[in-house]
Amino acid sequence: MLSLAFKFTLITALPALALAFARRSRHIDQSSSARKCSIVANLLVPDVSKTIEWYTRVLGCEVGFTVDTNHGFTIGQVREGTVFGTVKLGEAELMLQTAASLNQDLPLVFSPNSLPAFSGTLYVRGVDPEEVLPRLDQASIVKPPTQAWYGMYEMYVRDPNGYVLCLGVPKGEAP
């Protein structure tokens, strides 16, 4: 049974919890003299479960952990009512959180009804577009696989929330 203090911390600091989980599970090595840093995007999504399903099915991500509306914490699985979750692909990680949950963390920034918004793309290096192509519906493809002048073979896709990802692998000559 989770304590009331833990439940409060869990719902108000989910991104910090993701960092703590990564440390505990040895994803972040604090023993070296040079601290490793990473930037992990936390995307607002209307349906965390649906989004996790897409990232695992299409990109081959693994579920890190999820938190549901009752503050239930689950590693490697999605529960009904999930409001926060992480997916991992190799050493990369992506956090996904509902507007209502983000509103509890940052009420001056997010309303409970905020919609996904992002003015860029997420670049996913190491995912071969040819391997992903059969798992995509035509509407998800923003730009088909293309050989870029800088030596990357890339494809742009749209996730179920409208976020655009570029999937790319080194192929061909780089400048």
mmCIF file of C-alpha atoms in Angstrom:
data_model
loop_
_atom_site.group_PDB
_atom_site.id
_atom_site.type_symbol
_atom_site.label_atom_id
_atom_site.label_comp_id
_atom_site.label_asym_id
_atom_site.label_seq_id
_atom_site.Cartn_x
_atom_site.Cartn_y
_atom_site.Cartn_z
ATOM 1 C CA MET A 1 0.000 0.000 0.000
ATOM 2 C CA LEU A 2 1.405 3.391 -0.971
ATOM 3 C CA SER A 3 1.616 6.064 1.696
ATOM 4 C CA LEU A 4 -0.341 9.302 1.256
ATOM 5 C CA ALA A 5 2.907 11.287 1.043
ATOM 6 C CA PHE A 6 4.199 9.006 -1.716
ATOM 7 C CA LYS A 7 0.919 9.261 -3.642
ATOM 8 C CA PHE A 8 1.054 13.079 -3.467
ATOM 9 C CA THR A 9 4.663 13.137 -4.641
ATOM 10 C CA LEU A 10 3.887 10.651 -7.392
ATOM 11 C CA ILE A 11 1.115 12.683 -8.987
ATOM 12 C CA THR A 12 2.847 16.060 -8.618
ATOM 13 C CA ALA A 13 6.302 15.052 -9.771
ATOM 14 C CA LEU A 14 5.975 12.307 -12.360
ATOM 15 C CA PRO A 15 8.918 13.443 -14.523
ATOM 16 C CA ALA A 16 11.149 13.508 -11.430
ATOM 17 C CA LEU A 17 9.882 10.023 -10.579
ATOM 18 C CA ALA A 18 10.971 8.839 -14.018
ATOM 19 C CA LEU A 19 14.481 10.108 -13.283
ATOM 20 C CA ALA A 20 14.524 8.448 -9.869
ATOM 21 C CA PHE A 21 13.353 5.168 -11.413
ATOM 22 C CA ALA A 22 16.103 5.374 -14.028
ATOM 23 C CA ARG A 23 18.687 5.903 -11.287
ATOM 24 C CA ARG A 24 17.351 3.023 -9.203
ATOM 25 C CA SER A 25 17.331 0.654 -12.145
ATOM 26 C CA ARG A 26 20.901 1.660 -13.053
ATOM 27 C CA HIS A 27 19.902 3.422 -16.282
ATOM 28 C CA ILE A 28 21.816 6.464 -14.999
ATOM 29 C CA ASP A 29 25.321 5.790 -13.713
ATOM 30 C CA GLN A 30 26.108 8.186 -10.858
ATOM 31 C CA SER A 31 29.424 6.477 -10.041
ATOM 32 C CA SER A 32 31.551 8.051 -12.761
ATOM 33 C CA SER A 33 33.250 11.395 -12.227
ATOM 34 C CA ALA A 34 31.536 12.775 -15.331
ATOM 35 C CA ARG A 35 27.799 12.782 -14.692
ATOM 36 C CA LYS A 36 25.812 11.527 -17.665
ATOM 37 C CA CYS A 37 23.031 13.833 -18.762
ATOM 38 C CA SER A 38 20.110 13.297 -21.067
ATOM 39 C CA ILE A 39 17.148 15.244 -22.358
ATOM 40 C CA VAL A 40 13.914 13.282 -22.176
ATOM 41 C CA ALA A 41 10.820 14.709 -23.851
ATOM 42 C CA ASN A 42 7.586 14.560 -21.850
ATOM 43 C CA LEU A 43 4.778 14.685 -24.408
ATOM 44 C CA LEU A 44 1.212 15.671 -23.593
ATOM 45 C CA VAL A 45 -1.087 12.977 -24.972
ATOM 46 C CA PRO A 46 -4.849 12.473 -24.612
ATOM 47 C CA ASP A 47 -4.552 8.698 -24.159
ATOM 48 C CA VAL A 48 -1.327 7.317 -22.660
ATOM 49 C CA SER A 49 -2.354 3.662 -23.143
ATOM 50 C CA LYS A 50 -3.168 4.148 -26.840
ATOM 51 C CA THR A 51 0.079 6.048 -27.364
ATOM 52 C CA ILE A 52 2.170 3.387 -25.620
ATOM 53 C CA GLU A 53 0.500 0.719 -27.775
ATOM 54 C CA TRP A 54 1.508 2.627 -30.939
ATOM 55 C CA TYR A 55 5.121 3.157 -29.854
ATOM 56 C CA THR A 56 5.536 -0.495 -28.847
ATOM 57 C CA ARG A 57 3.801 -1.919 -31.940
ATOM 58 C CA VAL A 58 5.229 0.422 -34.578
ATOM 59 C CA LEU A 59 8.679 1.355 -33.263
ATOM 60 C CA GLY A 60 9.377 -1.670 -31.072
ATOM 61 C CA CYS A 61 9.651 0.330 -27.839
ATOM 62 C CA GLU A 62 9.384 -1.328 -24.436
ATOM 63 C CA VAL A 63 7.136 -0.071 -21.649
ATOM 64 C CA GLY A 64 9.235 1.452 -18.864
ATOM 65 C CA PHE A 65 6.660 2.119 -16.180
ATOM 66 C CA THR A 66 3.171 3.576 -15.898
ATOM 67 C CA VAL A 67 1.108 5.387 -13.287
ATOM 68 C CA ASP A 68 -2.694 5.191 -13.259
ATOM 69 C CA THR A 69 -5.355 7.563 -11.921
ATOM 70 C CA ASN A 70 -5.251 5.799 -8.542
ATOM 71 C CA HIS A 71 -1.480 6.361 -8.345
ATOM 72 C CA GLY A 72 -0.809 2.702 -9.051
ATOM 73 C CA PHE A 73 2.782 2.265 -10.210
ATOM 74 C CA THR A 74 3.454 -0.581 -12.654
ATOM 75 C CA ILE A 75 6.739 -1.588 -14.284
ATOM 76 C CA GLY A 76 6.593 -2.908 -17.852
ATOM 77 C CA GLN A 77 2.784 -2.912 -18.154
ATOM 78 C CA VAL A 78 -0.088 -0.561 -18.889
ATOM 79 C CA ARG A 79 -3.080 -0.429 -16.558
ATOM 80 C CA GLU A 80 -6.523 0.933 -17.260
ATOM 81 C CA GLY A 81 -6.622 4.646 -16.484
ATOM 82 C CA THR A 82 -2.921 5.267 -17.125
ATOM 83 C CA VAL A 83 -2.095 8.998 -16.835
ATOM 84 C CA PHE A 84 1.696 8.798 -17.165
ATOM 85 C CA GLY A 85 4.047 6.350 -18.783
ATOM 86 C CA THR A 86 7.467 5.880 -20.280
ATOM 87 C CA VAL A 87 8.587 3.983 -23.350
ATOM 88 C CA LYS A 88 12.175 2.995 -24.037
ATOM 89 C CA LEU A 89 14.056 2.174 -27.193
ATOM 90 C CA GLY A 90 17.626 1.170 -26.488
ATOM 91 C CA GLU A 91 18.957 3.898 -24.214
ATOM 92 C CA ALA A 92 16.404 6.459 -25.432
ATOM 93 C CA GLU A 93 13.329 7.203 -23.343
ATOM 94 C CA LEU A 94 10.131 9.132 -23.949
ATOM 95 C CA MET A 95 7.644 10.203 -21.272
ATOM 96 C CA LEU A 96 3.916 10.472 -22.016
ATOM 97 C CA GLN A 97 1.447 12.288 -19.767
ATOM 98 C CA THR A 98 -2.206 13.337 -19.928
ATOM 99 C CA ALA A 99 -3.278 16.976 -19.785
ATOM 100 C CA ALA A 100 -5.141 16.409 -16.513
ATOM 101 C CA SER A 101 -1.998 14.990 -14.913
ATOM 102 C CA LEU A 102 0.205 17.788 -16.306
ATOM 103 C CA ASN A 103 -2.343 20.293 -15.002
ATOM 104 C CA GLN A 104 -1.769 18.971 -11.484
ATOM 105 C CA ASP A 105 1.988 19.543 -11.929
ATOM 106 C CA LEU A 106 1.827 22.857 -13.806
ATOM 107 C CA PRO A 107 -1.628 24.452 -13.504
ATOM 108 C CA LEU A 108 -0.398 27.803 -14.862
ATOM 109 C CA VAL A 109 0.836 26.133 -18.050
ATOM 110 C CA PHE A 110 -1.586 23.278 -18.767
ATOM 111 C CA SER A 111 -5.350 23.116 -18.438
ATOM 112 C CA PRO A 112 -6.996 19.730 -17.889
ATOM 113 C CA ASN A 113 -8.186 20.005 -21.518
ATOM 114 C CA SER A 114 -4.908 21.060 -23.162
ATOM 115 C CA LEU A 115 -4.267 19.514 -26.563
ATOM 116 C CA PRO A 116 -0.962 18.133 -27.856
ATOM 117 C CA ALA A 117 1.208 20.864 -29.376
ATOM 118 C CA PHE A 118 4.814 20.799 -30.513
ATOM 119 C CA SER A 119 6.661 22.951 -33.020
ATOM 120 C CA GLY A 120 9.358 20.539 -34.105
ATOM 121 C CA THR A 121 10.105 16.905 -34.806
ATOM 122 C CA LEU A 122 11.570 14.119 -32.722
ATOM 123 C CA TYR A 123 14.517 12.434 -34.425
ATOM 124 C CA VAL A 124 14.762 8.716 -33.690
ATOM 125 C CA ARG A 125 18.204 7.547 -34.780
ATOM 126 C CA GLY A 126 18.683 3.799 -35.186
ATOM 127 C CA VAL A 127 15.208 2.794 -36.378
ATOM 128 C CA ASP A 128 15.235 1.539 -39.972
ATOM 129 C CA PRO A 129 12.327 3.026 -41.952
ATOM 130 C CA GLU A 130 12.033 -0.166 -44.028
ATOM 131 C CA GLU A 131 11.397 -2.240 -40.895
ATOM 132 C CA VAL A 132 8.704 0.137 -39.626
ATOM 133 C CA LEU A 133 6.933 0.731 -42.947
ATOM 134 C CA PRO A 134 4.831 -2.488 -42.879
ATOM 135 C CA ARG A 135 3.465 -1.581 -39.418
ATOM 136 C CA LEU A 136 2.236 1.876 -40.449
ATOM 137 C CA ASP A 137 -1.021 2.901 -42.018
ATOM 138 C CA GLN A 138 -0.682 5.187 -45.045
ATOM 139 C CA ALA A 139 -2.111 8.202 -43.170
ATOM 140 C CA SER A 140 0.758 8.067 -40.640
ATOM 141 C CA ILE A 141 3.442 8.567 -43.292
ATOM 142 C CA VAL A 142 4.414 12.231 -43.609
ATOM 143 C CA LYS A 143 7.394 11.624 -45.916
ATOM 144 C CA PRO A 144 8.280 8.195 -47.329
ATOM 145 C CA PRO A 145 11.740 6.666 -46.892
ATOM 146 C CA THR A 146 14.368 8.838 -48.552
ATOM 147 C CA GLN A 147 18.145 8.843 -48.779
ATOM 148 C CA ALA A 148 19.323 12.167 -47.300
ATOM 149 C CA TRP A 149 22.374 13.991 -48.652
ATOM 150 C CA TYR A 150 24.080 13.684 -45.228
ATOM 151 C CA GLY A 151 24.196 9.885 -45.232
ATOM 152 C CA MET A 152 20.987 9.031 -43.374
ATOM 153 C CA TYR A 153 18.095 6.958 -44.709
ATOM 154 C CA GLU A 154 14.991 8.581 -43.207
ATOM 155 C CA MET A 155 11.227 8.572 -43.082
ATOM 156 C CA TYR A 156 8.886 11.024 -41.328
ATOM 157 C CA VAL A 157 5.826 9.625 -39.556
ATOM 158 C CA ARG A 158 3.029 11.048 -37.418
ATOM 159 C CA ASP A 159 2.126 9.346 -34.139
ATOM 160 C CA PRO A 160 -1.544 9.070 -33.022
ATOM 161 C CA ASN A 161 -1.300 12.460 -31.264
ATOM 162 C CA GLY A 162 0.040 14.367 -34.262
ATOM 163 C CA TYR A 163 3.687 14.469 -33.167
ATOM 164 C CA VAL A 164 6.079 14.083 -36.110
ATOM 165 C CA LEU A 165 9.011 11.698 -35.773
ATOM 166 C CA CYS A 166 11.893 11.232 -38.172
ATOM 167 C CA LEU A 167 13.165 7.656 -38.184
ATOM 168 C CA GLY A 168 16.665 7.265 -39.550
ATOM 169 C CA VAL A 169 19.650 4.963 -39.944
ATOM 170 C CA PRO A 170 23.094 5.663 -41.423
ATOM 171 C CA LYS A 171 23.197 4.508 -45.031
ATOM 172 C CA GLY A 172 25.305 5.670 -47.904
ATOM 173 C CA GLU A 173 28.021 8.303 -47.994
ATOM 174 C CA ALA A 174 28.124 11.146 -45.497
ATOM 175 C CA PRO A 175 29.706 14.485 -46.487
#
